CSV table of C-alpha atoms in Angstrom, one decimal:
chain,number,residue,atom,x,y,z
A,80,UNK,CA,-66.3,71.4,-117.9
A,81,UNK,CA,-63.0,69.7,-118.3
A,82,UNK,CA,-60.1,68.6,-116.1
A,83,UNK,CA,-56.8,70.2,-116.3
A,84,UNK,CA,-54.7,67.6,-118.0
A,85,UNK,CA,-51.0,67.0,-117.7
A,86,UNK,CA,-49.4,65.1,-120.6
A,87,UNK,CA,-46.6,62.6,-120.6
A,88,UNK,CA,-45.7,59.8,-122.9
A,89,UNK,CA,-46.7,56.3,-121.8
A,90,UNK,CA,-43.9,53.9,-120.9
A,91,UNK,CA,-43.6,50.4,-122.3
A,92,UNK,CA,-45.7,47.8,-120.6
A,93,UNK,CA,-44.0,46.4,-117.5
A,94,UNK,CA,-43.9,45.9,-113.8
A,95,UNK,CA,-43.1,48.9,-111.6
A,96,UNK,CA,-42.0,48.9,-108.0
A,97,UNK,CA,-43.2,52.0,-106.2
A,98,UNK,CA,-42.1,54.8,-104.0
A,99,UNK,CA,-43.7,55.4,-100.6
A,100,UNK,CA,-43.5,56.3,-97.0
A,101,UNK,CA,-45.1,55.3,-93.7
A,102,UNK,CA,-48.1,56.1,-91.5
A,103,UNK,CA,-51.9,56.3,-92.3
A,104,UNK,CA,-55.7,56.6,-91.5
A,105,UNK,CA,-59.3,55.1,-92.1
A,106,UNK,CA,-61.5,54.2,-95.3
A,107,UNK,CA,-63.8,52.1,-97.7
A,108,UNK,CA,-65.9,52.0,-101.0
A,109,UNK,CA,-65.5,54.5,-103.9
A,110,UNK,CA,-67.3,57.2,-105.9
A,111,UNK,CA,-66.7,60.0,-108.3
A,112,UNK,CA,-65.3,60.5,-111.8
A,113,UNK,CA,-62.5,58.2,-110.7
A,114,UNK,CA,-64.4,56.0,-108.3
A,115,UNK,CA,-66.0,52.7,-108.6
A,116,UNK,CA,-69.2,53.7,-106.8
A,117,UNK,CA,-69.0,50.5,-104.8
A,118,UNK,CA,-70.9,49.6,-101.7
A,119,UNK,CA,-69.5,49.4,-98.2
A,120,UNK,CA,-70.0,47.2,-95.2
A,121,UNK,CA,-71.8,47.7,-91.9
A,122,UNK,CA,-70.7,50.5,-89.6
A,123,UNK,CA,-68.1,49.7,-87.0
A,124,UNK,CA,-65.4,51.1,-84.8
A,125,UNK,CA,-61.7,51.5,-85.4
A,126,UNK,CA,-60.5,52.2,-88.9
A,127,UNK,CA,-57.4,53.6,-90.5
A,128,UNK,CA,-55.3,55.6,-88.1
A,129,UNK,CA,-53.2,57.5,-90.6
A,130,UNK,CA,-51.6,60.8,-90.5
A,131,UNK,CA,-49.7,60.5,-93.8
A,132,UNK,CA,-50.7,59.0,-97.2
A,133,UNK,CA,-47.7,57.5,-98.9
A,134,UNK,CA,-46.7,58.0,-102.5
A,135,UNK,CA,-46.8,55.2,-105.0
A,136,UNK,CA,-46.3,55.9,-108.7
A,137,UNK,CA,-44.6,54.5,-111.7
A,138,UNK,CA,-42.2,57.2,-112.9
A,139,UNK,CA,-43.1,59.0,-116.1
A,140,UNK,CA,-46.6,57.6,-116.2
A,141,UNK,CA,-49.4,60.0,-117.2
A,142,UNK,CA,-52.3,61.2,-115.0
A,143,UNK,CA,-54.7,58.8,-113.4
A,144,UNK,CA,-58.4,59.3,-112.9
A,145,UNK,CA,-60.0,56.2,-111.6
A,146,UNK,CA,-59.3,53.5,-109.0
A,147,UNK,CA,-61.2,50.4,-107.8
A,148,UNK,CA,-60.0,48.0,-105.1
A,149,UNK,CA,-62.1,44.9,-104.1
A,150,UNK,CA,-59.9,44.1,-101.1
A,151,UNK,CA,-56.7,45.4,-99.5
A,152,UNK,CA,-54.6,43.7,-102.2
A,153,UNK,CA,-56.4,43.7,-105.5
A,154,UNK,CA,-56.9,47.0,-107.3
A,155,UNK,CA,-56.9,48.7,-110.7
A,156,UNK,CA,-56.1,52.2,-111.7
A,157,UNK,CA,-57.0,53.9,-115.0
A,158,UNK,CA,-56.0,57.1,-116.8
A,159,UNK,CA,-54.7,58.9,-119.8
A,160,UNK,CA,-53.9,57.1,-123.1
A,161,UNK,CA,-55.9,54.1,-122.1
A,162,UNK,CA,-53.6,53.4,-119.2
A,163,UNK,CA,-54.6,50.5,-116.9
A,164,UNK,CA,-52.4,49.4,-114.0
A,165,UNK,CA,-53.1,46.4,-111.8
A,166,UNK,CA,-51.8,45.3,-108.4
A,167,UNK,CA,-52.5,42.1,-106.5
A,168,UNK,CA,-50.2,43.0,-103.6
A,169,UNK,CA,-51.6,46.3,-102.3
A,170,UNK,CA,-49.4,48.3,-104.6
A,171,UNK,CA,-46.0,46.7,-103.9
A,172,UNK,CA,-45.9,46.4,-107.7
A,173,UNK,CA,-48.2,47.7,-110.4
A,174,UNK,CA,-48.5,45.8,-113.8
A,175,UNK,CA,-49.4,47.7,-116.9
A,176,UNK,CA,-52.2,46.0,-118.9
A,177,UNK,CA,-53.2,46.3,-122.5
A,178,UNK,CA,-56.5,48.1,-122.4
A,179,UNK,CA,-57.4,47.8,-126.1
A,180,UNK,CA,-57.8,51.6,-126.3
A,181,UNK,CA,-55.6,54.7,-126.4
A,182,UNK,CA,-58.4,57.0,-125.2
A,183,UNK,CA,-58.6,58.5,-121.7
A,184,UNK,CA,-60.3,56.2,-119.2
A,185,UNK,CA,-62.0,58.1,-116.4
A,186,UNK,CA,-63.8,55.5,-114.3
A,187,UNK,CA,-63.4,51.9,-113.2
A,188,UNK,CA,-65.5,49.5,-111.2
A,189,UNK,CA,-64.6,45.9,-110.1
A,190,UNK,CA,-67.0,43.6,-108.3
A,191,UNK,CA,-64.5,41.0,-107.5
A,192,UNK,CA,-60.8,40.4,-108.2
A,193,UNK,CA,-61.5,39.3,-111.7
A,194,UNK,CA,-64.5,41.2,-113.0
A,195,UNK,CA,-64.3,44.8,-113.9
A,196,UNK,CA,-65.4,47.6,-116.3
A,197,UNK,CA,-63.7,50.9,-117.2
A,198,UNK,CA,-65.2,53.8,-119.1
A,199,UNK,CA,-63.9,56.9,-120.8
A,200,UNK,CA,-63.8,59.3,-123.8
A,201,UNK,CA,-66.1,58.9,-126.8
A,202,UNK,CA,-68.3,56.3,-125.1
A,203,UNK,CA,-65.4,53.9,-124.5
A,204,UNK,CA,-66.2,50.9,-122.4
A,205,UNK,CA,-63.8,48.0,-121.8
A,206,UNK,CA,-64.4,44.9,-119.8
A,207,UNK,CA,-62.3,42.2,-118.1
A,208,UNK,CA,-63.3,38.8,-116.6
A,209,UNK,CA,-59.8,37.7,-115.8
A,210,UNK,CA,-58.4,40.4,-113.6
A,211,UNK,CA,-57.2,42.5,-116.6
A,212,UNK,CA,-55.2,39.9,-118.4
A,213,UNK,CA,-57.4,40.7,-121.3
A,214,UNK,CA,-59.7,43.7,-121.8
A,215,UNK,CA,-62.4,43.6,-124.4
A,216,UNK,CA,-64.1,46.6,-126.0
A,217,UNK,CA,-67.9,46.8,-125.6
A,218,UNK,CA,-70.4,48.8,-127.7
A,219,UNK,CA,-71.8,51.7,-125.6
A,220,UNK,CA,-74.0,53.1,-128.3
A,221,UNK,CA,-72.8,56.6,-127.6
A,222,UNK,CA,-69.9,58.9,-128.6
A,223,UNK,CA,-70.3,60.9,-125.4
A,224,UNK,CA,-67.6,60.9,-122.8
A,225,UNK,CA,-68.3,58.6,-119.9
A,226,UNK,CA,-67.0,59.8,-116.5
A,227,UNK,CA,-68.1,57.2,-114.0
A,228,UNK,CA,-69.3,53.6,-113.6
A,229,UNK,CA,-70.7,51.5,-110.9
A,230,UNK,CA,-71.4,47.7,-110.9
A,231,UNK,CA,-73.0,45.9,-108.0
A,232,UNK,CA,-72.4,42.4,-109.4
A,233,UNK,CA,-71.0,40.8,-112.5
A,234,UNK,CA,-74.1,41.6,-114.5
A,235,UNK,CA,-75.7,44.9,-113.3
A,236,UNK,CA,-73.9,48.2,-113.9
A,237,UNK,CA,-74.5,51.8,-114.8
A,238,UNK,CA,-72.3,54.4,-116.5
A,239,UNK,CA,-72.8,58.1,-116.5
A,240,UNK,CA,-71.3,60.9,-118.6
A,241,UNK,CA,-71.6,64.3,-120.2
A,242,UNK,CA,-75.0,65.9,-121.2
A,243,UNK,CA,-76.9,63.7,-118.7
A,244,UNK,CA,-75.9,60.4,-120.4
A,245,UNK,CA,-76.8,57.3,-118.4
A,246,UNK,CA,-76.2,53.8,-119.7
A,247,UNK,CA,-77.4,50.6,-118.1
A,248,UNK,CA,-76.5,46.9,-118.5
A,249,UNK,CA,-78.0,43.8,-116.9
A,250,UNK,CA,-75.8,41.3,-118.7
A,251,UNK,CA,-72.2,42.4,-117.9
A,252,UNK,CA,-72.1,44.9,-120.8
A,253,UNK,CA,-73.0,42.6,-123.6
A,254,UNK,CA,-75.6,45.3,-124.2
A,255,UNK,CA,-75.9,48.8,-122.9
A,256,UNK,CA,-79.2,50.7,-122.9
A,257,UNK,CA,-79.6,54.4,-122.7
A,258,UNK,CA,-81.8,55.7,-119.9
A,259,UNK,CA,-83.7,59.0,-119.6
A,260,UNK,CA,-82.0,61.2,-117.0
A,261,UNK,CA,-84.1,64.3,-117.8
A,262,UNK,CA,-81.0,66.5,-117.4
A,263,UNK,CA,-78.3,67.9,-119.6
A,264,UNK,CA,-75.9,68.2,-116.7
A,265,UNK,CA,-72.4,66.6,-117.0
A,266,UNK,CA,-72.7,63.6,-114.7
A,267,UNK,CA,-69.4,62.7,-113.0
A,268,UNK,CA,-70.2,60.2,-110.2
A,269,UNK,CA,-72.5,57.2,-109.8
A,270,UNK,CA,-73.0,54.8,-106.9
A,271,UNK,CA,-75.3,51.8,-106.7
A,272,UNK,CA,-75.7,49.6,-103.6
A,273,UNK,CA,-77.8,46.9,-105.3
A,274,UNK,CA,-79.3,46.3,-108.7
A,275,UNK,CA,-82.1,48.8,-108.0
A,276,UNK,CA,-80.9,51.7,-105.8
A,277,UNK,CA,-78.4,54.2,-107.2
A,278,UNK,CA,-77.5,57.9,-107.2
A,279,UNK,CA,-75.7,59.9,-109.9
A,280,UNK,CA,-74.3,63.5,-109.5
A,281,UNK,CA,-73.0,66.3,-111.7
A,282,UNK,CA,-73.4,70.0,-111.9
A,283,UNK,CA,-75.5,70.8,-108.9
A,284,UNK,CA,-77.8,67.9,-109.8
A,285,UNK,CA,-78.4,64.7,-107.7
A,286,UNK,CA,-80.4,62.0,-109.4
A,287,UNK,CA,-81.9,59.0,-107.7
A,288,UNK,CA,-83.3,55.7,-108.9
A,289,UNK,CA,-85.0,52.9,-106.9
A,290,UNK,CA,-85.8,50.7,-109.9
A,291,UNK,CA,-82.5,50.2,-111.7
A,292,UNK,CA,-82.8,53.4,-113.7
A,293,UNK,CA,-86.2,52.8,-115.2
A,294,UNK,CA,-86.9,56.2,-113.8
A,295,UNK,CA,-84.5,58.8,-112.4
A,296,UNK,CA,-85.8,61.5,-110.0
A,297,UNK,CA,-84.0,64.8,-109.3
A,298,UNK,CA,-83.4,65.5,-105.6
A,299,UNK,CA,-82.9,68.8,-103.9
A,300,UNK,CA,-79.2,69.2,-103.2
A,301,UNK,CA,-79.4,72.5,-101.5
A,302,UNK,CA,-76.3,73.8,-103.3
A,303,UNK,CA,-75.4,75.5,-106.5
A,304,UNK,CA,-71.8,74.1,-106.3
A,305,UNK,CA,-70.8,71.5,-108.9
A,306,UNK,CA,-70.9,68.0,-107.5
A,307,UNK,CA,-68.4,65.3,-108.6
A,308,UNK,CA,-68.3,62.3,-106.3
A,309,UNK,CA,-70.8,60.1,-104.6
A,310,UNK,CA,-70.6,57.0,-102.3
A,311,UNK,CA,-73.5,55.1,-100.8
A,312,UNK,CA,-73.0,52.1,-98.4
A,313,UNK,CA,-76.6,51.0,-98.4
A,314,UNK,CA,-79.9,52.2,-99.9
A,315,UNK,CA,-80.2,55.0,-97.3
A,316,UNK,CA,-76.7,56.3,-96.3
A,317,UNK,CA,-74.6,58.2,-98.8
A,318,UNK,CA,-72.2,61.2,-99.2
A,319,UNK,CA,-71.7,63.6,-102.1
A,320,UNK,CA,-68.7,65.9,-102.6
A,321,UNK,CA,-68.0,68.8,-104.9
A,322,UNK,CA,-66.6,72.3,-105.5
A,323,UNK,CA,-65.6,74.7,-102.7
A,324,UNK,CA,-65.3,71.9,-100.2
A,325,UNK,CA,-68.9,70.8,-100.5
A,326,UNK,CA,-69.9,67.7,-98.6
A,327,UNK,CA,-73.5,66.6,-98.5
A,328,UNK,CA,-74.9,63.6,-96.4
A,329,UNK,CA,-78.1,61.7,-96.5
A,330,UNK,CA,-79.5,59.0,-94.2
A,331,UNK,CA,-82.8,58.6,-96.0
A,332,UNK,CA,-81.9,57.7,-99.6
A,333,UNK,CA,-81.6,61.4,-100.6
A,334,UNK,CA,-85.0,62.5,-99.5
A,335,UNK,CA,-83.1,65.1,-97.6
A,336,UNK,CA,-79.4,66.2,-97.9
A,337,UNK,CA,-77.5,67.9,-95.1
A,338,UNK,CA,-74.4,70.0,-95.7
A,339,UNK,CA,-71.4,69.0,-93.6
A,340,UNK,CA,-68.4,71.1,-92.6
A,341,UNK,CA,-65.4,70.0,-94.6
A,342,UNK,CA,-63.0,72.5,-93.2
A,343,UNK,CA,-61.7,73.4,-96.7
A,344,UNK,CA,-62.7,75.4,-99.7
A,345,UNK,CA,-60.8,73.2,-102.1
A,346,UNK,CA,-62.7,71.3,-104.7
A,347,UNK,CA,-63.4,67.7,-103.8
A,348,UNK,CA,-63.5,65.2,-106.7
A,349,UNK,CA,-63.8,61.8,-105.1
A,350,UNK,CA,-65.3,60.1,-102.1
A,351,UNK,CA,-65.4,56.6,-100.8
A,352,UNK,CA,-67.0,55.0,-97.7
A,353,UNK,CA,-66.1,51.6,-96.3
A,354,UNK,CA,-69.1,51.5,-94.1
A,355,UNK,CA,-71.6,53.9,-92.6
A,356,UNK,CA,-69.0,55.7,-90.5
A,357,UNK,CA,-65.6,55.5,-92.2
A,358,UNK,CA,-65.0,57.5,-95.3
A,359,UNK,CA,-62.4,59.6,-97.2
A,360,UNK,CA,-62.9,62.5,-99.6
A,361,UNK,CA,-60.1,63.7,-101.9
A,362,UNK,CA,-59.5,66.8,-104.1
A,363,UNK,CA,-57.2,69.4,-105.5
A,364,UNK,CA,-54.0,70.5,-103.8
A,365,UNK,CA,-53.6,67.0,-102.2
A,366,UNK,CA,-56.7,67.5,-100.2
A,367,UNK,CA,-57.5,64.3,-98.2
A,368,UNK,CA,-60.3,64.4,-95.6
A,369,UNK,CA,-61.2,61.5,-93.3
A,370,UNK,CA,-64.2,60.8,-91.2
A,371,UNK,CA,-64.9,58.1,-88.6
A,372,UNK,CA,-68.3,59.3,-87.6
A,373,UNK,CA,-70.3,59.5,-90.8
A,374,UNK,CA,-69.1,63.0,-91.6
A,375,UNK,CA,-70.1,64.7,-88.3
A,376,UNK,CA,-66.4,65.6,-88.3
A,377,UNK,CA,-63.9,65.6,-91.2
A,378,UNK,CA,-60.1,65.6,-90.4
A,379,UNK,CA,-57.5,66.7,-92.9
A,380,UNK,CA,-54.8,64.1,-93.7
A,381,UNK,CA,-51.2,64.7,-94.6
A,382,UNK,CA,-49.5,63.3,-97.7
A,383,UNK,CA,-45.9,62.6,-98.7
A,384,UNK,CA,-46.6,64.2,-102.1
A,385,UNK,CA,-48.4,67.1,-103.8
A,386,UNK,CA,-51.1,66.2,-106.3
A,387,UNK,CA,-54.5,66.8,-107.6
A,388,UNK,CA,-56.5,63.8,-106.4
A,389,UNK,CA,-59.5,62.7,-108.5
A,390,UNK,CA,-60.4,59.2,-107.3
A,391,UNK,CA,-60.3,57.2,-104.1
A,392,UNK,CA,-61.2,53.6,-103.2
A,393,UNK,CA,-61.6,52.2,-99.7
A,394,UNK,CA,-62.2,48.4,-99.8
A,395,UNK,CA,-62.3,48.4,-96.0
A,396,UNK,CA,-62.0,50.7,-93.0
A,397,UNK,CA,-58.2,50.1,-92.8
A,398,UNK,CA,-57.0,50.5,-96.3
A,399,UNK,CA,-57.3,53.1,-99.1
A,400,UNK,CA,-55.8,54.3,-102.3
A,401,UNK,CA,-56.2,57.7,-104.0
A,402,UNK,CA,-55.1,58.6,-107.5
A,403,UNK,CA,-54.5,61.8,-109.6
A,404,UNK,CA,-51.5,63.7,-110.9
A,405,UNK,CA,-48.7,66.0,-110.0
A,406,UNK,CA,-49.7,69.4,-111.3
A,407,UNK,CA,-46.3,70.7,-112.3
A,408,UNK,CA,-45.2,67.6,-114.2
A,409,UNK,CA,-48.5,65.8,-115.1
A,410,UNK,CA,-47.0,62.6,-113.8
A,411,UNK,CA,-49.6,60.2,-112.4
A,412,UNK,CA,-49.8,59.8,-108.6
A,413,UNK,CA,-51.0,56.9,-106.5
A,414,UNK,CA,-51.2,57.5,-102.7
A,415,UNK,CA,-51.7,54.7,-100.3
A,416,UNK,CA,-52.8,54.6,-96.7
A,417,UNK,CA,-52.6,51.4,-94.6
A,418,UNK,CA,-53.3,51.2,-90.9
A,419,UNK,CA,-50.2,51.1,-88.8
A,420,UNK,CA,-49.6,51.5,-85.1
A,421,UNK,CA,-48.0,54.8,-84.2
A,422,UNK,CA,-45.4,56.5,-86.2
A,423,UNK,CA,-43.4,54.1,-88.3
A,424,UNK,CA,-39.6,54.4,-88.5
A,425,UNK,CA,-39.3,52.4,-91.7
A,426,UNK,CA,-41.2,52.0,-95.0
A,427,UNK,CA,-44.6,50.3,-95.1
A,428,UNK,CA,-44.5,46.8,-96.6
A,429,UNK,CA,-46.0,48.0,-99.9
A,430,UNK,CA,-43.1,50.3,-100.6
A,431,UNK,CA,-40.7,48.5,-102.8
A,432,UNK,CA,-37.7,50.7,-103.3
A,433,UNK,CA,-37.3,53.9,-101.3
A,434,UNK,CA,-38.8,55.2,-98.1
A,435,UNK,CA,-39.4,58.9,-98.8
A,436,UNK,CA,-41.0,59.6,-95.4
A,437,UNK,CA,-39.6,58.3,-92.1
A,438,UNK,CA,-39.7,59.6,-88.6
A,439,UNK,CA,-36.4,61.2,-87.6
A,440,UNK,CA,-36.3,60.8,-83.9
A,441,UNK,CA,-33.0,62.6,-83.6
A,442,UNK,CA,-34.8,66.0,-84.0
A,443,UNK,CA,-36.9,66.8,-80.9
A,444,UNK,CA,-40.5,67.9,-81.3
A,445,UNK,CA,-40.7,67.2,-85.0
A,446,UNK,CA,-43.8,65.1,-85.8
A,447,UNK,CA,-42.6,64.1,-89.2
A,448,UNK,CA,-39.4,64.5,-91.2
A,449,UNK,CA,-38.4,63.2,-94.5
A,450,UNK,CA,-35.3,61.4,-95.6
A,451,UNK,CA,-34.5,58.4,-97.8
A,452,UNK,CA,-33.5,54.9,-97.0
A,453,UNK,CA,-33.1,51.9,-99.3
A,454,UNK,CA,-35.5,49.2,-98.3
A,455,UNK,CA,-34.0,45.8,-97.3
A,456,UNK,CA,-33.9,43.6,-100.4
A,457,UNK,CA,-34.8,46.4,-102.8
A,458,UNK,CA,-33.3,46.1,-106.2
A,459,UNK,CA,-31.6,49.5,-106.9
A,460,UNK,CA,-28.5,50.5,-108.7
A,461,UNK,CA,-25.3,51.4,-106.9
A,462,UNK,CA,-25.7,55.0,-108.2
A,463,UNK,CA,-29.2,55.1,-106.6
A,464,UNK,CA,-27.8,53.8,-103.3
A,465,UNK,CA,-25.1,56.5,-103.3
A,466,UNK,CA,-27.6,59.2,-104.1
A,467,UNK,CA,-30.0,58.0,-101.4
A,468,UNK,CA,-27.1,57.9,-98.9
A,469,UNK,CA,-26.2,61.5,-99.8
A,470,UNK,CA,-29.8,62.6,-98.9
A,471,UNK,CA,-29.7,60.6,-95.7
A,472,UNK,CA,-26.4,62.4,-94.7
A,473,UNK,CA,-27.9,65.8,-95.6
A,474,UNK,CA,-31.2,65.3,-93.7
A,475,UNK,CA,-29.4,63.9,-90.7
A,476,UNK,CA,-27.5,67.2,-90.5
A,477,UNK,CA,-30.7,69.4,-90.4
A,478,UNK,CA,-30.7,71.1,-87.0
A,479,UNK,CA,-34.2,72.5,-86.6
A,480,UNK,CA,-37.9,71.6,-87.1
A,481,UNK,CA,-38.1,74.5,-89.6
A,482,UNK,CA,-35.5,73.0,-91.8
A,483,UNK,CA,-37.1,69.6,-91.6
A,484,UNK,CA,-40.5,71.1,-92.5
A,485,UNK,CA,-38.9,72.9,-95.5
A,486,UNK,CA,-37.5,69.6,-96.6
A,487,UNK,CA,-40.8,67.8,-96.2
A,488,UNK,CA,-42.9,70.5,-98.0
A,489,UNK,CA,-40.4,71.0,-100.8
A,490,UNK,CA,-41.3,74.7,-100.8
A,491,UNK,CA,-40.2,77.0,-102.1
A,492,UNK,CA,-39.1,74.5,-104.8
A,493,UNK,CA,-35.8,76.3,-105.5
A,494,UNK,CA,-34.5,76.7,-102.0
A,495,UNK,CA,-35.4,73.8,-99.7
A,496,UNK,CA,-32.6,72.1,-97.8
A,497,UNK,CA,-30.9,69.2,-99.6
A,498,UNK,CA,-32.2,70.2,-103.0
A,499,UNK,CA,-29.0,69.2,-104.8
A,500,UNK,CA,-28.9,65.8,-103.2
A,501,UNK,CA,-32.6,65.4,-103.9
A,502,UNK,CA,-32.3,66.3,-107.6
A,503,UNK,CA,-29.4,63.8,-107.9
A,504,UNK,CA,-31.4,61.1,-106.3
A,505,UNK,CA,-34.4,61.8,-108.7
A,506,UNK,CA,-32.2,61.6,-111.7
A,507,UNK,CA,-30.6,58.2,-110.9
A,508,UNK,CA,-33.3,56.4,-108.9
A,509,UNK,CA,-36.4,57.3,-110.8
């Protein structure tokens, strides 16, 4: 099984301010082909109160597959052509890093702000101990594609891939040892909560170890649907996601798995829990689902963009980042959610240039409308400012909720209001 890949040439290394909007909802850890399989904290109340996930992306950057945040500020995204982007300010800016490979990177796992590992095509493994200033290639001992990776500390980590490949290190990747999975399934997701307890998923297979992978035991998933993402917050509590909106939950380390109602038939590729209760699952067609009650209920979230989302990382219950790509163009997408109080009328602090989504209170009964405003202090060209102003003028003239909704959804693509102004803005601002 393969992903649908969009292709774009990689830009020169640099620092990129990002596009975004305002308004968000709850999250934590990370699992899946793009996830870091990290652990979460104790259960609690509150969490991200988001209705919209905001777009961040470096223009003309190729598709992203993996994301790992260790706190609200420090995070890393990986993708096509060896792409690695790093932020230390919650996505206000992303810095391109030299990965030492041109191969696709599918998964990434950081255990602290400095120490992380990424995996990808043809057994590629790269490692950093300085926050990505330098990435060093490690010998995996395999040519198989590696889809996911999970580290619980600087030393102990596990990578999974096609044909049931499982690799284990106990010395930070100095050596990787193949483990017997007793399956030929393509494994996409892996999540460890400590050095011993871990779960890997792929196909309709769920594998479990309680001894660091010395033995892997198949568990009854109760589904024939393909499974892609997994996130455990402790040795007992975990969630798996997959095709056709599949969500499975365990509270006993996988001895039993219970299907949960996702409310969608879209494929789900990534899942991340911050704690026992707060989690987010992502998938195709910009599917974003949130739970604050351990999956008893899942609520669909809105987004300021359209994308296939592959990975998600929730370092705490209030902050999350999802990655993927825009299906028509293949451009990489980064969506960010940060807890804010009520509807915001201006861009969130992480948005550096243009606010693509802001509440237009001049139109009654419209929950959300989209315009463009130049952020205070943003460095944009005069041409961009003029184009943004033209969109503001156009949107402010919209007279109905239907028109605003057409603007927000951008569908159909050739007839939404303000298209000419929007196209002009895209050409000079991006």
